[in-house]
Short mmCIF file of C-alpha atoms and ligand atoms in Angstrom, two decimals:
data_model
loop_
_atom_site.label_atom_id
_atom_site.label_comp_id
_atom_site.label_asym_id
_atom_site.label_seq_id
_atom_site.Cartn_x
_atom_site.Cartn_y
_atom_site.Cartn_z
CA MET A 21 48.13 -133.86 -83.11
CA SER A 22 44.74 -133.53 -81.69
CA VAL A 23 43.49 -136.49 -79.41
CA PRO A 24 40.76 -138.44 -80.76
CA LEU A 25 37.50 -137.86 -78.79
CA ASN A 26 36.83 -141.70 -78.21
CA ASP A 27 39.85 -141.83 -75.81
CA SER A 28 37.53 -140.02 -73.45
CA PRO A 29 40.58 -137.19 -73.04
CA THR A 30 40.49 -134.99 -69.98
CA GLY A 31 40.83 -131.34 -69.74
CA PHE A 32 40.84 -129.36 -72.66
CA ASP A 33 42.10 -132.31 -74.77
CA ARG A 34 38.34 -133.29 -75.19
CA PHE A 35 37.83 -130.31 -77.52
CA GLY A 36 40.72 -131.57 -79.91
CA PHE A 37 41.98 -128.19 -80.44
CA HIS A 38 44.61 -127.13 -82.98
CA PRO A 39 48.20 -127.61 -81.44
CA SER A 40 48.68 -123.74 -81.56
CA ILE A 41 45.60 -123.33 -79.39
CA VAL A 42 46.82 -125.77 -76.84
CA ARG A 43 49.84 -123.58 -76.69
CA GLY A 44 47.68 -120.68 -76.03
CA LEU A 45 46.04 -122.48 -73.36
CA ASP A 46 49.23 -123.18 -71.67
CA ALA A 47 50.44 -119.57 -72.09
CA ALA A 48 47.30 -118.52 -70.25
CA GLY A 49 47.70 -121.13 -67.69
CA PHE A 50 44.29 -122.86 -68.29
CA GLN A 51 44.38 -126.44 -67.50
CA GLU A 52 40.83 -127.53 -67.09
CA PRO A 53 37.99 -126.07 -68.97
CA ARG A 54 35.51 -124.21 -66.65
CA PRO A 55 31.77 -125.52 -66.77
CA ILE A 56 30.51 -122.77 -68.93
CA GLN A 57 33.45 -123.68 -71.55
CA ALA A 58 32.63 -127.30 -71.31
CA GLU A 59 29.05 -126.74 -71.77
CA THR A 60 29.41 -124.26 -74.99
CA ILE A 61 32.68 -125.15 -76.72
CA PRO A 62 31.57 -128.23 -78.46
CA ALA A 63 28.45 -126.51 -79.78
CA ALA A 64 30.29 -123.52 -81.02
CA LEU A 65 32.86 -125.57 -82.65
CA THR A 66 30.26 -127.08 -84.78
CA GLY A 67 29.29 -123.61 -85.84
CA ARG A 68 25.91 -123.46 -83.95
CA ASP A 69 24.52 -120.51 -82.38
CA VAL A 70 25.20 -120.35 -78.47
CA LEU A 71 23.49 -118.50 -75.59
CA GLY A 72 25.92 -118.96 -72.80
CA LEU A 73 24.32 -117.85 -69.31
CA ALA A 74 26.76 -118.35 -66.31
CA GLN A 75 27.74 -116.38 -63.33
CA THR A 76 30.20 -113.43 -63.21
CA GLY A 77 34.05 -114.52 -63.29
CA THR A 78 33.36 -117.93 -64.64
CA GLY A 79 35.46 -117.82 -67.80
CA LYS A 80 32.97 -116.89 -70.69
CA THR A 81 35.59 -115.01 -72.53
CA ALA A 82 37.42 -118.06 -73.33
CA ALA A 83 34.32 -119.89 -74.03
CA PHE A 84 33.64 -117.82 -77.06
CA ALA A 85 37.26 -117.06 -78.03
CA LEU A 86 38.44 -120.62 -78.28
CA PRO A 87 36.13 -121.97 -80.84
CA LEU A 88 36.73 -118.89 -83.03
CA LEU A 89 40.45 -119.10 -82.86
CA ASP A 90 40.34 -122.83 -83.58
CA ARG A 91 38.29 -122.45 -86.58
CA PHE A 92 40.42 -119.65 -87.94
CA VAL A 93 43.60 -121.50 -87.60
CA ARG A 94 42.19 -124.49 -89.26
CA GLU A 95 40.35 -122.83 -92.24
CA ARG A 96 41.51 -119.68 -93.93
CA GLY A 97 39.24 -116.93 -94.60
CA GLN A 98 39.06 -113.40 -95.39
CA GLY A 99 38.77 -111.14 -92.47
CA PRO A 100 37.21 -109.81 -90.30
CA ARG A 101 35.83 -113.23 -89.85
CA ALA A 102 34.58 -112.52 -86.25
CA LEU A 103 33.18 -109.31 -84.80
CA VAL A 104 32.81 -109.25 -80.87
CA LEU A 105 30.83 -106.46 -79.40
CA ALA A 106 31.23 -105.14 -75.79
CA PRO A 107 29.72 -102.43 -74.04
CA THR A 108 32.68 -100.45 -72.69
CA ARG A 109 36.30 -99.68 -73.87
CA GLU A 110 37.76 -101.16 -70.94
CA LEU A 111 35.99 -104.48 -71.59
CA ALA A 112 36.94 -104.34 -75.17
CA THR A 113 40.67 -103.81 -74.27
CA GLN A 114 40.41 -106.77 -71.76
CA ILE A 115 38.83 -109.15 -74.33
CA ASP A 116 41.49 -108.39 -77.00
CA ALA A 117 44.23 -109.05 -74.44
CA GLU A 118 42.56 -112.51 -73.57
CA ILE A 119 42.22 -113.39 -77.21
CA ARG A 120 45.65 -112.29 -77.99
CA LEU A 121 46.96 -114.42 -75.30
CA LEU A 122 45.05 -117.43 -76.30
CA ALA A 123 46.15 -116.74 -80.05
CA SER A 124 49.90 -115.98 -79.09
CA HIS A 125 51.00 -119.20 -80.80
CA THR A 126 49.08 -118.44 -84.06
CA LYS A 127 49.31 -115.93 -86.58
CA LEU A 128 45.69 -114.59 -85.84
CA LYS A 129 45.32 -110.89 -85.49
CA ALA A 130 42.82 -109.11 -83.43
CA VAL A 131 42.10 -105.35 -83.55
CA THR A 132 40.19 -103.06 -80.87
CA VAL A 133 38.24 -100.33 -81.91
CA PHE A 134 36.33 -97.81 -79.55
CA GLY A 135 35.75 -94.13 -79.30
CA GLY A 136 37.54 -91.38 -77.24
CA VAL A 137 40.86 -91.82 -79.13
CA SER A 138 41.87 -91.05 -82.72
CA ALA A 139 40.66 -93.48 -85.36
CA HIS A 140 44.03 -93.40 -87.20
CA GLY A 141 45.70 -96.18 -85.49
CA GLN A 142 42.60 -98.25 -85.46
CA ILE A 143 42.16 -97.66 -89.37
CA ARG A 144 45.93 -98.54 -89.96
CA ALA A 145 45.47 -101.66 -87.83
CA LEU A 146 42.30 -102.79 -89.77
CA ARG A 147 44.28 -102.63 -92.94
CA GLY A 148 46.19 -105.50 -91.76
CA ASN A 149 43.12 -107.73 -92.24
CA PRO A 150 42.52 -108.85 -88.74
CA GLU A 151 40.61 -111.99 -88.35
CA ILE A 152 38.86 -110.57 -85.00
CA VAL A 153 37.55 -107.21 -84.43
CA VAL A 154 36.47 -106.29 -81.00
CA GLY A 155 34.92 -103.16 -80.20
CA CYS A 156 32.20 -100.86 -78.87
CA PRO A 157 29.08 -100.13 -81.37
CA GLY A 158 29.59 -96.49 -81.74
CA ARG A 159 33.14 -96.42 -83.18
CA ILE A 160 32.37 -99.67 -85.40
CA LEU A 161 29.50 -97.71 -87.07
CA ASP A 162 31.95 -94.51 -87.37
CA LEU A 163 34.41 -96.88 -89.37
CA ILE A 164 31.73 -98.53 -91.41
CA GLY A 165 30.80 -94.89 -92.35
CA GLN A 166 34.14 -94.04 -93.27
CA GLY A 167 34.63 -97.36 -95.40
CA ALA A 168 37.43 -98.32 -93.06
CA LEU A 169 35.61 -101.44 -91.81
CA ARG A 170 33.67 -103.95 -93.96
CA LEU A 171 31.71 -106.68 -92.14
CA GLY A 172 30.57 -108.63 -95.08
CA ASN A 173 32.56 -111.50 -94.35
CA VAL A 174 31.86 -111.99 -90.73
CA GLU A 175 31.30 -115.57 -89.84
CA THR A 176 30.58 -115.21 -86.17
CA LEU A 177 29.12 -112.34 -84.02
CA VAL A 178 29.93 -112.32 -80.36
CA LEU A 179 27.76 -110.21 -78.15
CA ASP A 180 29.34 -110.17 -74.70
CA GLU A 181 27.23 -108.92 -71.87
CA ALA A 182 24.49 -109.73 -74.41
CA ASP A 183 21.66 -108.35 -72.49
CA HIS A 184 23.31 -104.94 -71.94
CA MET A 185 24.03 -104.90 -75.73
CA PHE A 186 20.24 -105.17 -76.32
CA ASP A 187 19.53 -102.44 -73.89
CA MET A 188 17.94 -99.21 -75.17
CA GLY A 189 21.24 -97.61 -75.03
CA PHE A 190 22.90 -99.84 -77.46
CA LEU A 191 20.02 -101.36 -79.29
CA PRO A 192 19.80 -98.68 -82.22
CA ASP A 193 23.53 -99.04 -82.86
CA LEU A 194 23.28 -102.80 -82.53
CA ARG A 195 20.30 -102.85 -85.06
CA ARG A 196 22.48 -100.87 -87.63
CA ILE A 197 25.58 -103.08 -87.24
CA LEU A 198 23.27 -106.27 -87.82
CA LYS A 199 22.40 -104.87 -91.14
CA GLU A 200 26.16 -104.86 -92.21
CA LEU A 201 26.64 -108.70 -91.26
CA PRO A 202 25.75 -111.42 -93.57
CA SER A 203 22.48 -112.99 -92.21
CA ASN A 204 24.20 -116.29 -92.79
CA ARG A 205 26.39 -116.30 -89.61
CA GLN A 206 27.06 -117.90 -86.35
CA ASN A 207 25.78 -115.83 -83.07
CA LEU A 208 27.32 -116.32 -79.68
CA LEU A 209 25.79 -114.58 -77.01
CA PHE A 210 27.15 -114.53 -73.37
CA SER A 211 26.13 -112.91 -70.11
CA ALA A 212 25.64 -113.39 -66.40
CA THR A 213 22.08 -111.99 -66.59
CA MET A 214 19.26 -112.13 -69.29
CA PRO A 215 16.07 -110.30 -67.93
CA GLY A 216 13.03 -111.89 -69.47
CA GLU A 217 12.11 -108.86 -71.65
CA ILE A 218 15.65 -108.79 -73.29
CA ARG A 219 15.55 -112.61 -73.82
CA LYS A 220 12.89 -112.08 -76.35
CA LEU A 221 15.35 -109.81 -78.32
CA ALA A 222 18.10 -112.26 -77.90
CA ASP A 223 15.99 -115.01 -79.06
CA GLY A 224 15.00 -113.05 -82.17
CA LEU A 225 18.54 -113.05 -83.24
CA LEU A 226 19.47 -116.51 -82.57
CA ARG A 227 18.95 -119.35 -84.75
CA ASP A 228 18.45 -122.97 -83.16
CA PRO A 229 20.81 -122.06 -80.19
CA HIS A 230 22.33 -124.34 -77.99
CA VAL A 231 21.51 -122.80 -74.64
CA ALA A 232 23.74 -123.24 -71.61
CA GLN A 233 22.45 -121.68 -68.72
CA LEU A 234 24.47 -122.56 -65.68
CA SER A 235 22.50 -121.92 -62.52
CA VAL A 236 19.94 -119.09 -62.64
CA SER A 237 21.69 -116.11 -63.43
CA GLY A 238 22.43 -114.03 -60.38
CA PRO A 239 25.40 -113.23 -58.14
CA ALA A 240 28.02 -115.63 -57.86
CA GLU A 241 28.27 -118.03 -54.98
CA THR A 242 32.01 -117.16 -54.36
CA ILE A 243 30.82 -113.66 -53.16
CA ASP A 244 29.91 -113.23 -49.60
CA HIS A 245 27.25 -110.43 -49.73
CA GLY A 246 26.21 -107.83 -47.24
CA LEU A 247 23.86 -105.10 -46.77
CA VAL A 248 25.11 -102.29 -44.43
CA PRO A 249 22.62 -99.74 -43.17
CA VAL A 250 24.06 -96.46 -43.21
CA ARG A 251 22.97 -92.53 -42.93
CA GLU A 252 23.94 -91.01 -46.14
CA ASP A 253 26.24 -88.34 -44.25
CA HIS A 254 28.02 -91.32 -42.57
CA LYS A 255 28.92 -93.23 -45.81
CA ARG A 256 32.28 -91.88 -46.16
CA ASP A 257 33.27 -92.74 -42.54
CA LEU A 258 31.73 -96.27 -43.22
CA LEU A 259 33.86 -96.76 -46.37
CA GLU A 260 37.02 -95.68 -44.65
CA GLN A 261 36.43 -98.00 -41.96
CA ILE A 262 36.07 -100.99 -44.18
CA LEU A 263 38.93 -99.86 -46.52
CA ALA A 264 41.06 -99.74 -43.33
CA GLY A 265 39.94 -103.28 -42.08
CA ASP A 266 42.59 -106.07 -42.78
CA GLU A 267 40.57 -108.21 -44.79
CA CYS A 268 40.36 -105.55 -47.46
CA GLU A 269 43.08 -105.77 -49.91
CA SER A 270 41.78 -103.99 -53.09
CA ALA A 271 38.26 -102.60 -53.55
CA ILE A 272 36.17 -101.19 -56.69
CA VAL A 273 33.64 -98.68 -54.96
CA PHE A 274 30.61 -98.15 -57.04
CA THR A 275 28.93 -94.60 -56.96
CA ARG A 276 25.69 -93.27 -58.90
CA THR A 277 27.14 -90.38 -60.87
CA LYS A 278 30.37 -89.55 -62.37
CA HIS A 279 30.77 -86.51 -60.17
CA ARG A 280 30.49 -88.50 -56.88
CA ALA A 281 33.22 -90.87 -58.26
CA ARG A 282 35.54 -88.21 -59.01
CA ARG A 283 35.00 -86.45 -55.61
CA LEU A 284 35.09 -89.60 -53.52
CA ALA A 285 38.32 -90.81 -55.34
CA SER A 286 40.17 -87.65 -54.55
CA GLN A 287 39.05 -87.66 -51.05
CA LEU A 288 40.46 -90.88 -50.25
CA ASP A 289 43.41 -89.82 -52.23
CA LYS A 290 43.80 -86.79 -49.91
CA ILE A 291 43.64 -89.12 -46.81
CA GLY A 292 46.17 -91.26 -48.29
CA TYR A 293 44.64 -94.22 -50.08
CA ARG A 294 46.05 -95.04 -53.47
CA ALA A 295 42.54 -94.39 -55.06
CA VAL A 296 41.79 -93.43 -58.46
CA SER A 297 38.33 -92.85 -60.37
CA LEU A 298 37.03 -94.27 -63.60
CA GLN A 299 34.10 -92.44 -65.16
CA GLY A 300 32.94 -91.38 -68.28
CA ASN A 301 34.14 -87.63 -67.81
CA MET A 302 37.57 -88.59 -67.97
CA SER A 303 39.67 -88.66 -71.26
CA GLN A 304 40.61 -91.91 -72.66
CA SER A 305 44.20 -91.62 -71.70
CA GLN A 306 43.17 -90.99 -68.13
CA ARG A 307 40.73 -93.81 -68.20
CA ASP A 308 43.62 -95.97 -69.52
CA ARG A 309 45.94 -95.07 -66.75
CA ALA A 310 43.45 -95.58 -64.17
CA MET A 311 42.68 -99.22 -65.43
CA LYS A 312 46.26 -99.99 -66.07
CA GLY A 313 47.31 -98.58 -62.48
CA PHE A 314 44.52 -100.51 -60.79
CA ARG A 315 45.45 -103.81 -62.53
CA LYS A 316 48.93 -103.35 -61.66
CA GLY A 317 48.26 -102.78 -57.96
CA GLN A 318 49.25 -99.20 -58.09
CA TYR A 319 46.00 -98.19 -56.78
CA ASP A 320 44.05 -100.22 -54.11
CA VAL A 321 40.72 -98.38 -54.68
CA LEU A 322 38.92 -97.88 -58.03
CA VAL A 323 36.00 -95.48 -57.50
CA ALA A 324 33.81 -96.12 -60.51
CA THR A 325 30.54 -95.61 -62.21
CA ASP A 326 28.75 -98.39 -63.65
CA ILE A 327 31.18 -98.28 -66.71
CA ALA A 328 33.16 -100.73 -64.52
CA ALA A 329 30.37 -102.66 -63.65
CA ARG A 330 30.38 -105.24 -66.58
CA GLY A 331 33.06 -107.66 -67.49
CA ILE A 332 35.90 -106.22 -65.84
CA ASP A 333 38.43 -108.90 -64.45
CA VAL A 334 40.86 -107.72 -62.13
CA GLN A 335 42.75 -110.24 -59.86
CA GLY A 336 42.82 -109.62 -56.11
CA VAL A 337 39.93 -107.35 -55.80
CA SER A 338 38.79 -108.63 -52.47
CA HIS A 339 35.85 -105.97 -52.04
CA VAL A 340 33.13 -104.53 -53.96
CA ILE A 341 31.52 -101.81 -52.22
CA ASN A 342 28.18 -100.18 -53.34
CA PHE A 343 28.65 -96.69 -51.92
CA ASP A 344 25.49 -95.86 -53.73
CA VAL A 345 22.94 -98.63 -54.68
CA PRO A 346 22.93 -99.75 -58.18
CA ASN A 347 19.82 -99.31 -60.45
CA THR A 348 18.81 -102.55 -61.19
CA PRO A 349 19.10 -106.11 -59.97
CA GLU A 350 21.16 -107.00 -62.93
CA ALA A 351 23.48 -103.91 -62.19
CA TYR A 352 23.89 -105.49 -58.81
CA THR A 353 24.92 -108.86 -59.83
CA HIS A 354 27.37 -107.36 -62.31
CA ARG A 355 29.11 -104.92 -59.84
CA THR A 356 29.35 -107.35 -57.07
CA GLY A 357 30.74 -109.89 -59.78
CA ARG A 358 33.84 -107.84 -59.93
CA THR A 359 35.08 -109.66 -56.85
CA GLY A 360 34.91 -113.29 -56.13
CA ARG A 361 35.97 -114.20 -59.88
CA SER A 362 37.52 -117.31 -61.14
CA GLU A 363 37.13 -119.50 -58.11
CA THR A 364 38.39 -117.00 -55.65
CA GLU A 365 36.40 -115.61 -52.72
CA GLY A 366 35.32 -111.92 -52.43
CA CYS A 367 33.04 -109.67 -50.27
CA ALA A 368 30.34 -107.39 -51.72
CA LEU A 369 28.95 -104.81 -49.37
CA THR A 370 26.04 -102.44 -50.36
CA PHE A 371 25.35 -99.43 -48.44
CA ALA A 372 21.75 -98.63 -48.17
CA THR A 373 20.06 -95.48 -46.70
CA ARG A 374 16.47 -94.83 -45.73
CA GLU A 375 15.96 -93.85 -49.25
CA ASP A 376 17.06 -96.94 -50.50
CA LEU A 377 14.48 -99.09 -48.77
CA ALA A 378 12.04 -99.40 -51.70
CA TRP A 379 15.04 -100.22 -53.89
CA LEU A 380 15.96 -102.85 -51.60
CA ARG A 381 12.70 -104.73 -51.49
CA ALA A 382 12.46 -104.69 -55.22
CA THR A 383 15.90 -106.03 -55.74
CA GLU A 384 15.86 -108.71 -53.13
CA LYS A 385 12.34 -109.92 -54.73
CA LYS A 386 14.14 -110.14 -58.22
CA LEU A 387 17.44 -111.68 -56.98
CA GLY A 388 15.10 -114.23 -55.03
CA ALA A 389 16.92 -113.93 -51.79
CA PRO A 390 17.54 -111.30 -49.06
CA ILE A 391 21.05 -109.59 -49.01
CA PRO A 392 22.33 -110.36 -45.40
CA ARG A 393 22.44 -107.37 -43.26
CA ARG A 394 25.75 -106.70 -41.72
CA ASN A 395 26.38 -104.56 -38.80
CA ILE A 396 29.66 -102.67 -38.84
CA PRO A 397 31.03 -101.64 -35.39
CA GLY A 398 30.42 -97.97 -34.88
CA PHE A 399 27.51 -97.78 -37.20
CA GLU A 400 24.94 -99.74 -35.09
CA ASP A 401 22.86 -96.44 -34.68
CA ASP A 402 22.56 -96.15 -38.35
CA ALA A 403 21.15 -99.60 -38.57
CA ARG A 404 18.78 -98.92 -35.65
CA GLU A 405 17.50 -95.85 -37.53
CA LEU A 406 16.94 -97.60 -40.78
CA GLN A 407 15.02 -100.44 -39.10
CA ALA A 408 12.89 -97.80 -37.29
CA SER A 409 11.88 -96.16 -40.42
CA PRO A 410 8.58 -97.20 -41.64
CA GLN A 411 9.53 -99.50 -44.49
CA LYS A 412 11.29 -102.01 -41.92
CA ALA A 413 14.20 -103.82 -43.37
CA SER A 414 13.66 -107.42 -42.19
CA GLU A 415 16.53 -108.95 -40.56
CA SER A 416 17.33 -112.07 -42.71
CA PRO A 417 19.29 -115.25 -42.67
CA ARG A 418 22.57 -114.96 -44.24
CA ARG A 419 23.22 -116.38 -47.47
CA GLY A 420 26.42 -117.88 -49.21
CA ARG A 421 29.07 -118.80 -46.71
CA PRO A 422 28.93 -115.93 -44.38
CA GLY A 423 31.77 -115.04 -41.97
CA ARG A 424 34.39 -117.47 -43.40
CA ALA A 425 37.88 -116.57 -43.31
CA ARG A 426 39.01 -115.04 -46.60
CA SER A 427 41.96 -117.05 -47.75
CA GLY A 428 44.39 -116.58 -50.37
CA ARG A 429 45.32 -113.21 -50.07
CA ALA A 430 45.93 -112.17 -53.62
CA GLY A 431 49.56 -111.42 -53.13
CA ARG A 432 49.48 -107.75 -53.89
CA ASP A 433 52.48 -106.29 -51.82
CA ARG A 434 51.19 -102.86 -50.39
CA SER A 435 50.82 -101.25 -47.07
CA ARG A 436 47.37 -100.04 -46.26
CA ARG A 437 47.97 -96.20 -46.00
CA PRO A 438 50.94 -95.70 -48.02
CA SER A 439 52.78 -92.42 -48.22
CA ARG A 440 51.63 -90.18 -50.98
CA ALA A 441 54.76 -90.84 -52.75
CA ALA A 442 53.38 -94.01 -54.04
CA HIS A 443 51.36 -91.86 -56.51
CA ALA A 444 54.34 -91.23 -58.31
P1 ADP B 518 33.31 -113.99 -67.25
O1 ADP B 518 33.46 -113.35 -68.61
O2 ADP B 518 32.43 -115.02 -66.98
O3 ADP B 518 32.89 -112.98 -66.15
P2 ADP B 518 36.30 -114.03 -67.53
O4 ADP B 518 36.21 -114.70 -68.90
O5 ADP B 518 36.34 -112.82 -67.31
O6 ADP B 518 34.75 -114.51 -66.93
O7 ADP B 518 36.99 -114.96 -66.77
C1 ADP B 518 37.43 -114.89 -65.40
C2 ADP B 518 38.86 -115.22 -64.98
O8 ADP B 518 39.16 -116.59 -65.23
C3 ADP B 518 39.80 -114.77 -66.03
O9 ADP B 518 41.01 -114.14 -65.33
C4 ADP B 518 40.14 -115.85 -66.89
O10 ADP B 518 41.75 -115.62 -67.37
C5 ADP B 518 40.16 -116.96 -65.80
N1 ADP B 518 39.96 -118.28 -66.60
C6 ADP B 518 38.77 -118.30 -67.64
N2 ADP B 518 38.89 -119.87 -67.98
C7 ADP B 518 39.77 -120.37 -67.22
C8 ADP B 518 40.32 -121.70 -67.06
N3 ADP B 518 39.74 -122.76 -67.80
N4 ADP B 518 41.24 -122.15 -66.13
C9 ADP B 518 41.73 -120.89 -65.43
N5 ADP B 518 41.17 -119.77 -65.28
C10 ADP B 518 40.27 -119.30 -66.30
MG1 MG B 519 32.97 -111.50 -69.25
#
């Protein structure tokens, strides 16, 4: 059934996927491979290691999922045959959903495992011999410890958000998991960012990898970036003004701390916004409700800590707002990458106070371009105040395609300040 490659087939035909995978692509509505998919799938299909670096929202999930699924449908094997590691529960769940969709016309099974919920269901699901296990490192180690998960058959290891998986917070767990895996395996590493010091760790894991680096890892071009100077005590007014604007359909607002996320979401809720927080102090069922509600459009504003910064793909997010500046340039890229996904456009605004000027200079240097300054009517005094401060923030040319009309409303049917009944 698969199209011979010498017919120079177009679209996904070029990969000669198994018919059941082709039907999965139809189910997902994918017609043309995205550049990172075209660049990495052929190498991954041959069993080579891959390092795939491409901007946020460009289809990295399917880039690693499709070759796995295709191999697993064609060749039998004892599971789990692939282990996909992701940094957050929300991202693991999302990857699992995409894999299930692409595998919907196969008999392949995927199981997601992460902490914060009882392990019973996960252990039961693992007994069903899934080909693919997607999860967060902590729970994976727990399950290995309990004898509920054995990784000795893993043929392919995937690290999504790979640079983050090598971060100090994850590295000890990652090392322990690596010890459980056969050394003769395929490694697929994907991310939008790969800082130099982490690249060395990644290189240590990879064997003769096919490296696909699409554009210097940095903010996606589909995003209109803006930096808004503001006084700390004016941030909420500024946020409300932006959220109330016609252009804002749905927003993810990032705060520095869990407490600030929780408080800000409840303040917005009180004045009639459909807002919800997502932060690590919430129970897993609260986190699920928030994420599902935001995906369904029950909420227009997700106020989150950096747990929502990586990988999360929600359609129709017109704005990302850094209420507090992120810690690193990588975090800036990932947070802002929650908008402007999959060839749509988005707007990313970063609130900067006088205290953030040093951060700003360091970040712009690493990003290699200034973040265009944006003045919001009514907040001109804040901008003047910031510019008058000793570390003057230079006025800079705008990057990207500033001021363009935001087309293609995402079809979220909602009124801006709905009555509180909408929370039901
Ligand atoms: P990344 O991991 O690069 O940030 P994702 O894998 O989350 O990006 O993909 C972003 C969005 O693009 C998802 O909604 C996904 O379903 C969609 N997508 C991926 N590949 C294709 C494709 N070939 N055609 C259309 N949409 C795609
Ligand atoms: Mg991703």
